[in-house]
Amino acid sequence: MGQDLPSGPLAVYVHIPFCLSRCGYCSFFSLPFSAGALAGYLDCLLQEIGLFRRRLGGRISAKTLYFGGGTPSLLDAGQLQAICSCFDLMPDAEVTLEVNPLQITPRFLQALRATPVNRLSIGVQSLDDSNLEYLGRRHRAAQIPGKLALCRELGYHNISLDLIYGLPGSSPGSVSQEVERFARLAPEHLSCYLLSLDEGSPLAAGIAAGDSAPLPPDDLAADEYAALCETALEQGFQQYEISNFCLPGKASHHNLAYWQSEPWLALGASASGWLPPWRYTNPADLQAYHANIEAERILPDAEECGTERTAADYLMMGLRLMKGIDLTDYQARFGRDLATEKAGQLRKLGELGLLELEQNTLRLSQKALFVSNSVIGELL
Ligand code: SF4
């Protein structure tokens, strides 16, 4: 592999694959938490950062740093600080920590204040206890307003909440009410996900065995999504991506790097990164991850992406954004004129009301958002 890795400030993702218990819908790579296992993992992570520093030619400048998981709020402030201080954070760097609501305590937040973390992404998922029970989450709706108030008191003013829709028994009306309940908490950002179950998840097994209620059919889920978008807008949020809503100026800088095909460094087991022209994924297996780092092997099985693949990824990610993609920029990057190359598909999707081409900007229409993968697939 050549040394042609990107220079300049990077978006950095750090994966922490431990959880206190397993949520019923989870098919992510997540392991039971123990302090010893976490400490061993962090040693390995620090070694991995050291290897990347050598490969990238010195300290790594970060414009965003995102701790995701798993449950990264299992790290104490000292452990978070140890990772943060490995990077030269830009003065305005966005540093996000995904937080389990149950871990929000005065002591936790006070200690966190001493770290560069300046954005919290809280896994609320629902403000309806029957949904929380179905999902296998351990917090309850009544706990959440107090947790949010505590975050505000301790100086956190960039807060994102996760919301899951498409649960059994849900309807467009119940999803609208859920969005209204979330809006009453006045977060700066909402990430809204359709519940989908991979075969490996306990809930999928429960549904197959007839022990758990099944999910709504696709057409109902599509109506729920439409209601969700409409209500979020009524509540003063802007939709800037298929699943993401924010108050003005509060879009996630880190996630924008993914959608705008900017380079990102991914660290930790199962994390996937993009250091053009390389895409890589660390093993979703702790032993294999440790073995790679021991052998000083970073960017495992990296795939070198040529123009074809990079242009396809750019379309796939960029069209998720409401602002769409600028075809002049696309042509400058890839030397291709999409409007000519894909004239037939653009016309057909335009006639179906799924794509909008205005001046040089191509974007999905509102009705295409729920079926974005198939619509974008037509263009690839
Ligand atoms: S959904 Fe998130 S918090 Fe729940 S077990 Fe999976 S990784 Fe952990």
GROMACS .gro file of C-alpha atoms and ligand atoms in nm:
model
  388
    1MET     CA    1   0.000   0.000   0.000
    2GLY     CA    2   0.134   0.342  -0.088
    3GLN     CA    3   0.178   0.626   0.156
    4ASP     CA    4  -0.066   0.850  -0.028
    5LEU     CA    5  -0.291   0.918   0.270
    6PRO     CA    6  -0.474   1.249   0.307
    7SER     CA    7  -0.315   1.535   0.494
    8GLY     CA    8  -0.499   1.811   0.683
    9PRO     CA    9  -0.749   1.796   0.969
   10LEU     CA   10  -0.958   1.481   0.980
   11ALA     CA   11  -1.293   1.371   1.116
   12VAL     CA   12  -1.208   1.100   1.370
   13TYR     CA   13  -1.439   0.820   1.486
   14VAL     CA   14  -1.355   0.611   1.794
   15HIS     CA   15  -1.557   0.294   1.854
   16ILE     CA   16  -1.615   0.161   2.207
   17PRO     CA   17  -1.780  -0.180   2.173
   18PHE     CA   18  -1.895  -0.244   2.531
   19CYS     CA   19  -2.246  -0.221   2.679
   20LEU     CA   20  -2.400  -0.279   3.021
   21SER     CA   21  -2.672  -0.499   2.873
   22ARG     CA   22  -2.792  -0.594   2.528
   23CYS     CA   23  -3.088  -0.410   2.376
   24GLY     CA   24  -3.338  -0.638   2.206
   25TYR     CA   25  -3.299  -0.478   1.862
   26CYS     CA   26  -2.922  -0.467   1.861
   27SER     CA   27  -2.716  -0.639   1.596
   28PHE     CA   28  -2.412  -0.413   1.634
   29PHE     CA   29  -2.078  -0.543   1.749
   30SER     CA   30  -2.116  -0.503   2.125
   31LEU     CA   31  -1.970  -0.696   2.417
   32PRO     CA   32  -2.059  -0.717   2.788
   33PHE     CA   33  -1.880  -0.445   2.983
   34SER     CA   34  -1.608  -0.520   3.236
   35ALA     CA   35  -1.359  -0.263   3.364
   36GLY     CA   36  -1.068  -0.497   3.284
   37ALA     CA   37  -1.179  -0.565   2.926
   38LEU     CA   38  -1.234  -0.193   2.866
   39ALA     CA   39  -0.889  -0.103   3.004
   40GLY     CA   40  -0.721  -0.364   2.780
   41TYR     CA   41  -0.918  -0.234   2.481
   42LEU     CA   42  -0.815   0.125   2.548
   43ASP     CA   43  -0.446   0.025   2.560
   44CYS     CA   44  -0.490  -0.128   2.218
   45LEU     CA   45  -0.674   0.179   2.091
   46LEU     CA   46  -0.391   0.406   2.206
   47GLN     CA   47  -0.143   0.182   2.023
   48GLU     CA   48  -0.358   0.204   1.710
   49ILE     CA   49  -0.354   0.585   1.732
   50GLY     CA   50   0.026   0.570   1.770
   51LEU     CA   51   0.051   0.357   1.454
   52PHE     CA   52  -0.163   0.601   1.258
   53ARG     CA   53   0.046   0.890   1.386
   54ARG     CA   54   0.355   0.722   1.245
   55ARG     CA   55   0.182   0.653   0.913
   56LEU     CA   56   0.036   1.001   0.883
   57GLY     CA   57   0.367   1.163   0.972
   58GLY     CA   58   0.313   1.303   1.322
   59ARG     CA   59   0.034   1.424   1.545
   60ILE     CA   60  -0.312   1.401   1.392
   61SER     CA   61  -0.512   1.717   1.358
   62ALA     CA   62  -0.884   1.656   1.420
   63LYS     CA   63  -1.173   1.880   1.320
   64THR     CA   64  -1.426   1.644   1.477
   65LEU     CA   65  -1.392   1.360   1.724
   66TYR     CA   66  -1.684   1.123   1.774
   67PHE     CA   67  -1.703   0.857   2.046
   68GLY     CA   68  -1.958   0.598   1.932
   69GLY     CA   69  -2.050   0.248   2.029
   70GLY     CA   70  -2.150   0.035   2.202
   71THR     CA   71  -2.168   0.265   2.500
   72PRO     CA   72  -1.876   0.509   2.506
   73SER     CA   73  -2.017   0.678   2.817
   74LEU     CA   74  -1.874   0.376   3.002
   75LEU     CA   75  -1.537   0.554   2.974
   76ASP     CA   76  -1.456   0.777   3.266
   77ALA     CA   77  -1.339   1.133   3.211
   78GLY     CA   78  -0.973   1.034   3.251
   79GLN     CA   79  -1.003   0.769   2.979
   80LEU     CA   80  -1.181   1.008   2.744
   81GLN     CA   81  -0.918   1.272   2.810
   82ALA     CA   82  -0.637   1.023   2.738
   83ILE     CA   83  -0.783   0.963   2.391
   84CYS     CA   84  -0.864   1.329   2.322
   85SER     CA   85  -0.512   1.436   2.408
   86CYS     CA   86  -0.370   1.210   2.136
   87PHE     CA   87  -0.505   1.456   1.880
   88ASP     CA   88  -0.446   1.819   1.793
   89LEU     CA   89  -0.807   1.932   1.815
   90MET     CA   90  -0.890   2.233   1.599
   91PRO     CA   91  -1.004   2.531   1.813
   92ASP     CA   92  -1.366   2.484   1.700
   93ALA     CA   93  -1.357   2.102   1.696
   94GLU     CA   94  -1.687   1.926   1.758
   95VAL     CA   95  -1.629   1.648   2.013
   96THR     CA   96  -1.931   1.420   2.052
   97LEU     CA   97  -1.995   1.151   2.310
   98GLU     CA   98  -2.282   0.904   2.271
   99VAL     CA   99  -2.438   0.874   2.615
  100ASN     CA  100  -2.666   0.620   2.778
  101PRO     CA  101  -2.930   0.827   2.965
  102LEU     CA  102  -2.882   0.620   3.281
  103GLN     CA  103  -2.521   0.735   3.304
  104ILE     CA  104  -2.611   1.103   3.316
  105THR     CA  105  -2.542   1.200   3.678
  106PRO     CA  106  -2.405   1.522   3.832
  107ARG     CA  107  -2.076   1.345   3.907
  108PHE     CA  108  -2.041   1.207   3.551
  109LEU     CA  109  -2.115   1.544   3.387
  110GLN     CA  110  -1.894   1.740   3.625
  111ALA     CA  111  -1.599   1.515   3.544
  112LEU     CA  112  -1.684   1.534   3.173
  113ARG     CA  113  -1.656   1.913   3.184
  114ALA     CA  114  -1.280   1.873   3.222
  115THR     CA  115  -1.260   1.698   2.881
  116PRO     CA  116  -1.304   1.854   2.535
  117VAL     CA  117  -1.643   1.680   2.489
  118ASN     CA  118  -1.881   1.959   2.379
  119ARG     CA  119  -2.170   1.766   2.222
  120LEU     CA  120  -2.382   1.488   2.368
  121SER     CA  121  -2.577   1.236   2.165
  122ILE     CA  122  -2.822   1.075   2.404
  123GLY     CA  123  -2.979   0.736   2.331
  124VAL     CA  124  -3.333   0.825   2.443
  125GLN     CA  125  -3.501   0.625   2.160
  126SER     CA  126  -3.856   0.675   2.289
  127LEU     CA  127  -4.053   0.868   2.549
  128ASP     CA  128  -4.310   0.591   2.580
  129ASP     CA  129  -4.234   0.324   2.838
  130SER     CA  130  -4.402   0.043   2.646
  131ASN     CA  131  -4.170   0.116   2.351
  132LEU     CA  132  -3.867   0.129   2.579
  133GLU     CA  133  -3.965  -0.204   2.725
  134TYR     CA  134  -4.012  -0.355   2.380
  135LEU     CA  135  -3.669  -0.227   2.275
  136GLY     CA  136  -3.506  -0.366   2.588
  137ARG     CA  137  -3.388  -0.024   2.708
  138ARG     CA  138  -3.342   0.014   3.082
  139HIS     CA  139  -3.427   0.382   3.128
  140ARG     CA  140  -3.783   0.511   3.154
  141ALA     CA  141  -3.945   0.816   2.994
  142ALA     CA  142  -4.002   0.999   3.324
  143GLN     CA  143  -3.626   1.007   3.388
  144ILE     CA  144  -3.538   1.194   3.069
  145PRO     CA  145  -3.648   1.556   3.140
  146GLY     CA  146  -3.439   1.561   3.460
  147LYS     CA  147  -3.138   1.419   3.274
  148LEU     CA  148  -3.167   1.689   3.006
  149ALA     CA  149  -3.201   1.961   3.270
  150LEU     CA  150  -2.883   1.835   3.435
  151CYS     CA  151  -2.693   1.848   3.105
  152ARG     CA  152  -2.808   2.208   3.054
  153GLU     CA  153  -2.715   2.305   3.410
  154LEU     CA  154  -2.368   2.171   3.357
  155GLY     CA  155  -2.316   2.366   3.040
  156TYR     CA  156  -2.403   2.131   2.754
  157HIS     CA  157  -2.580   2.328   2.482
  158ASN     CA  158  -2.534   2.102   2.184
  159ILE     CA  159  -2.746   1.795   2.248
  160SER     CA  160  -2.876   1.539   2.004
  161LEU     CA  161  -3.144   1.285   2.090
  162ASP     CA  162  -3.197   0.952   1.915
  163LEU     CA  163  -3.555   0.854   1.833
  164ILE     CA  164  -3.669   0.518   1.696
  165TYR     CA  165  -3.996   0.489   1.504
  166GLY     CA  166  -4.175   0.203   1.331
  167LEU     CA  167  -4.252   0.009   1.650
  168PRO     CA  168  -4.538  -0.240   1.683
  169GLY     CA  169  -4.877  -0.073   1.718
  170SER     CA  170  -4.742   0.264   1.601
  171SER     CA  171  -4.922   0.493   1.357
  172PRO     CA  172  -4.847   0.828   1.190
  173GLY     CA  173  -5.039   0.993   1.477
  174SER     CA  174  -4.841   0.821   1.752
  175VAL     CA  175  -4.511   0.906   1.578
  176SER     CA  176  -4.615   1.273   1.555
  177GLN     CA  177  -4.692   1.272   1.927
  178GLU     CA  178  -4.353   1.114   1.995
  179VAL     CA  179  -4.177   1.389   1.797
  180GLU     CA  180  -4.375   1.653   1.992
  181ARG     CA  181  -4.266   1.495   2.321
  182PHE     CA  182  -3.903   1.501   2.206
  183ALA     CA  183  -3.936   1.863   2.090
  184ARG     CA  184  -4.061   1.964   2.436
  185LEU     CA  185  -3.716   1.865   2.566
  186ALA     CA  186  -3.571   2.134   2.336
  187PRO     CA  187  -3.273   1.942   2.193
  188GLU     CA  188  -3.055   2.106   1.927
  189HIS     CA  189  -3.062   1.794   1.710
  190LEU     CA  190  -3.273   1.484   1.646
  191SER     CA  191  -3.158   1.161   1.480
  192CYS     CA  192  -3.459   0.947   1.385
  193TYR     CA  193  -3.423   0.585   1.283
  194LEU     CA  194  -3.669   0.331   1.151
  195LEU     CA  195  -3.654   0.019   1.364
  196SER     CA  196  -3.514  -0.254   1.146
  197LEU     CA  197  -3.408  -0.588   1.278
  198ASP     CA  198  -3.118  -0.793   1.156
  199GLU     CA  199  -3.154  -1.165   1.192
  200GLY     CA  200  -2.900  -1.179   1.472
  201SER     CA  201  -3.099  -0.957   1.710
  202PRO     CA  202  -3.294  -1.103   2.005
  203LEU     CA  203  -3.610  -0.915   1.898
  204ALA     CA  204  -3.601  -1.068   1.549
  205ALA     CA  205  -3.578  -1.411   1.711
  206GLY     CA  206  -3.867  -1.320   1.944
  207ILE     CA  207  -4.086  -1.210   1.652
  208ALA     CA  208  -4.000  -1.524   1.454
  209ALA     CA  209  -4.100  -1.735   1.754
  210GLY     CA  210  -4.425  -1.539   1.797
  211ASP     CA  211  -4.315  -1.408   2.141
  212SER     CA  212  -4.283  -1.042   2.036
  213ALA     CA  213  -4.520  -0.821   1.838
  214PRO     CA  214  -4.424  -0.780   1.469
  215LEU     CA  215  -4.316  -0.450   1.309
  216PRO     CA  216  -4.553  -0.239   1.096
  217PRO     CA  217  -4.561  -0.309   0.720
  218ASP     CA  218  -4.350  -0.088   0.489
  219ASP     CA  219  -4.636   0.133   0.366
  220LEU     CA  220  -4.735   0.220   0.723
  221ALA     CA  221  -4.370   0.285   0.814
  222ALA     CA  222  -4.349   0.521   0.512
  223ASP     CA  223  -4.655   0.712   0.640
  224GLU     CA  224  -4.496   0.730   0.985
  225TYR     CA  225  -4.179   0.873   0.831
  226ALA     CA  226  -4.381   1.139   0.645
  227ALA     CA  227  -4.559   1.232   0.971
  228LEU     CA  228  -4.228   1.242   1.155
  229CYS     CA  229  -4.071   1.483   0.901
  230GLU     CA  230  -4.376   1.707   0.898
  231THR     CA  231  -4.399   1.727   1.277
  232ALA     CA  232  -4.027   1.791   1.319
  233LEU     CA  233  -4.056   2.086   1.078
  234GLU     CA  234  -4.365   2.218   1.260
  235GLN     CA  235  -4.164   2.201   1.582
  236GLY     CA  236  -3.896   2.429   1.436
  237PHE     CA  237  -3.635   2.179   1.322
  238GLN     CA  238  -3.470   2.182   0.981
  239GLN     CA  239  -3.432   1.852   0.804
  240TYR     CA  240  -3.080   1.841   0.666
  241GLU     CA  241  -3.045   1.469   0.601
  242ILE     CA  242  -3.283   1.176   0.552
  243SER     CA  243  -3.280   1.085   0.923
  244ASN     CA  244  -3.146   1.401   1.083
  245PHE     CA  245  -3.303   1.727   1.196
  246CYS     CA  246  -3.148   2.025   1.372
  247LEU     CA  247  -3.195   2.379   1.488
  248PRO     CA  248  -3.022   2.633   1.263
  249GLY     CA  249  -2.643   2.591   1.275
  250LYS     CA  250  -2.656   2.270   1.480
  251ALA     CA  251  -2.605   2.003   1.213
  252SER     CA  252  -2.359   1.732   1.314
  253HIS     CA  253  -2.022   1.840   1.172
  254HIS     CA  254  -1.889   1.488   1.213
  255ASN     CA  255  -2.169   1.316   1.024
  256LEU     CA  256  -2.154   1.582   0.753
  257ALA     CA  257  -1.799   1.464   0.686
  258TYR     CA  258  -1.942   1.118   0.600
  259TRP     CA  259  -2.217   1.253   0.379
  260GLN     CA  260  -1.982   1.493   0.202
  261SER     CA  261  -1.729   1.216   0.135
  262GLU     CA  262  -1.458   1.390   0.336
  263PRO     CA  263  -1.182   1.167   0.476
  264TRP     CA  264  -1.235   1.015   0.819
  265LEU     CA  265  -1.010   0.815   1.040
  266ALA     CA  266  -1.188   0.528   1.217
  267LEU     CA  267  -1.037   0.365   1.523
  268GLY     CA  268  -1.134   0.061   1.726
  269ALA     CA  269  -1.282  -0.281   1.661
  270SER     CA  270  -1.540  -0.293   1.377
  271ALA     CA  271  -1.484   0.074   1.283
  272SER     CA  272  -1.482   0.161   0.910
  273GLY     CA  273  -1.275   0.449   0.774
  274TRP     CA  274  -1.217   0.641   0.453
  275LEU     CA  275  -0.869   0.774   0.396
  276PRO     CA  276  -0.882   0.838   0.021
  277PRO     CA  277  -0.817   0.634  -0.180
  278TRP     CA  278  -0.847   0.368   0.093
  279ARG     CA  279  -1.158   0.221   0.255
  280TYR     CA  280  -1.097  -0.011   0.545
  281THR     CA  281  -1.280  -0.186   0.828
  282ASN     CA  282  -1.125  -0.313   1.148
  283PRO     CA  283  -1.232  -0.665   1.250
  284ALA     CA  284  -1.556  -0.695   1.450
  285ASP     CA  285  -1.374  -0.930   1.682
  286LEU     CA  286  -1.167  -0.820   1.978
  287GLN     CA  287  -0.896  -1.082   1.942
  288ALA     CA  288  -0.848  -1.023   1.571
  289TYR     CA  289  -0.839  -0.647   1.633
  290HIS     CA  290  -0.577  -0.687   1.909
  291ALA     CA  291  -0.374  -0.923   1.687
  292ASN     CA  292  -0.368  -0.666   1.405
  293ILE     CA  293  -0.249  -0.390   1.635
  294GLU     CA  294   0.014  -0.617   1.796
  295ALA     CA  295   0.141  -0.691   1.446
  296GLU     CA  296   0.135  -0.315   1.372
  297ARG     CA  297  -0.120  -0.379   1.097
  298ILE     CA  298  -0.350  -0.081   1.042
  299LEU     CA  299  -0.586  -0.026   0.746
  300PRO     CA  300  -0.658  -0.402   0.737
  301ASP     CA  301  -0.776  -0.537   0.401
  302ALA     CA  302  -0.793  -0.182   0.274
  303GLU     CA  303  -0.960  -0.145  -0.064
  304GLU     CA  304  -0.810   0.109  -0.299
  305CYS     CA  305  -1.103   0.294  -0.457
  306GLY     CA  306  -1.077   0.424  -0.812
  307THR     CA  307  -1.284   0.703  -0.965
  308GLU     CA  308  -1.579   0.475  -1.043
  309ARG     CA  309  -1.630   0.362  -0.683
  310THR     CA  310  -1.547   0.701  -0.531
  311ALA     CA  311  -1.797   0.878  -0.758
  312ALA     CA  312  -2.067   0.620  -0.673
  313ASP     CA  313  -2.004   0.662  -0.299
  314TYR     CA  314  -2.015   1.039  -0.339
  315LEU     CA  315  -2.360   1.016  -0.502
  316MET     CA  316  -2.487   0.764  -0.250
  317MET     CA  317  -2.383   0.972   0.051
  318GLY     CA  318  -2.434   1.322  -0.092
  319LEU     CA  319  -2.791   1.259  -0.205
  320ARG     CA  320  -2.884   1.178   0.155
  321LEU     CA  321  -2.847   1.550   0.226
  322MET     CA  322  -3.146   1.775   0.166
  323LYS     CA  323  -2.920   2.026  -0.009
  324GLY     CA  324  -2.831   1.753  -0.260
  325ILE     CA  325  -2.515   1.758  -0.467
  326ASP     CA  326  -2.367   2.021  -0.690
  327LEU     CA  327  -2.311   1.874  -1.034
  328THR     CA  328  -2.037   2.127  -1.112
  329ASP     CA  329  -1.850   2.006  -0.805
  330TYR     CA  330  -1.916   1.645  -0.911
  331GLN     CA  331  -1.768   1.718  -1.253
  332ALA     CA  332  -1.466   1.894  -1.103
  333ARG     CA  333  -1.398   1.598  -0.872
  334PHE     CA  334  -1.457   1.311  -1.110
  335GLY     CA  335  -1.435   1.460  -1.459
  336ARG     CA  336  -1.788   1.341  -1.538
  337ASP     CA  337  -2.097   1.517  -1.656
  338LEU     CA  338  -2.374   1.336  -1.468
  339ALA     CA  339  -2.653   1.529  -1.641
  340THR     CA  340  -2.538   1.394  -1.979
  341GLU     CA  341  -2.418   1.051  -1.864
  342LYS     CA  342  -2.739   0.968  -1.679
  343ALA     CA  343  -2.981   1.181  -1.880
  344GLY     CA  344  -3.230   0.893  -1.922
  345GLN     CA  345  -3.241   0.799  -1.554
  346LEU     CA  346  -3.260   1.164  -1.446
  347ARG     CA  347  -3.554   1.225  -1.678
  348LYS     CA  348  -3.739   0.911  -1.565
  349LEU     CA  349  -3.685   0.977  -1.192
  350GLY     CA  350  -3.777   1.342  -1.244
  351GLU     CA  351  -4.105   1.244  -1.416
  352LEU     CA  352  -4.184   1.012  -1.125
  353GLY     CA  353  -4.136   1.305  -0.891
  354LEU     CA  354  -3.845   1.136  -0.712
  355LEU     CA  355  -3.553   1.358  -0.819
  356GLU     CA  356  -3.525   1.733  -0.858
  357LEU     CA  357  -3.268   1.899  -1.080
  358GLU     CA  358  -3.256   2.274  -1.034
  359GLN     CA  359  -2.979   2.477  -1.191
  360ASN     CA  360  -2.683   2.253  -1.114
  361THR     CA  361  -2.818   2.099  -0.797
  362LEU     CA  362  -2.950   1.745  -0.788
  363ARG     CA  363  -3.154   1.635  -0.488
  364LEU     CA  364  -3.407   1.373  -0.382
  365SER     CA  365  -3.766   1.492  -0.355
  366GLN     CA  366  -3.940   1.464  -0.018
  367LYS     CA  367  -4.136   1.160  -0.138
  368ALA     CA  368  -3.812   0.983  -0.242
  369LEU     CA  369  -3.652   1.007   0.101
  370PHE     CA  370  -3.810   0.694   0.247
  371VAL     CA  371  -3.705   0.489  -0.057
  372SER     CA  372  -3.375   0.669  -0.109
  373ASN     CA  373  -3.165   0.356  -0.157
  374SER     CA  374  -3.368   0.235  -0.454
  375VAL     CA  375  -3.382   0.581  -0.609
  376ILE     CA  376  -3.007   0.639  -0.574
  377GLY     CA  377  -2.950   0.281  -0.694
  378GLU     CA  378  -3.107   0.379  -1.028
  379LEU     CA  379  -2.832   0.635  -1.077
  380LEU     CA  380  -2.536   0.408  -1.003
  381SF4     S1  381  -2.825  -0.083   2.077
  381SF4    FE1  382  -2.645   0.034   2.139
  381SF4     S2  383  -2.658   0.041   2.363
  381SF4    FE2  384  -2.798  -0.124   2.297
  381SF4     S3  385  -2.671  -0.311   2.306
  381SF4    FE3  386  -2.657  -0.230   2.098
  381SF4     S4  387  -2.473  -0.104   2.095
  381SF4    FE4  388  -2.532  -0.137   2.310
   0.00000   0.00000   0.00000
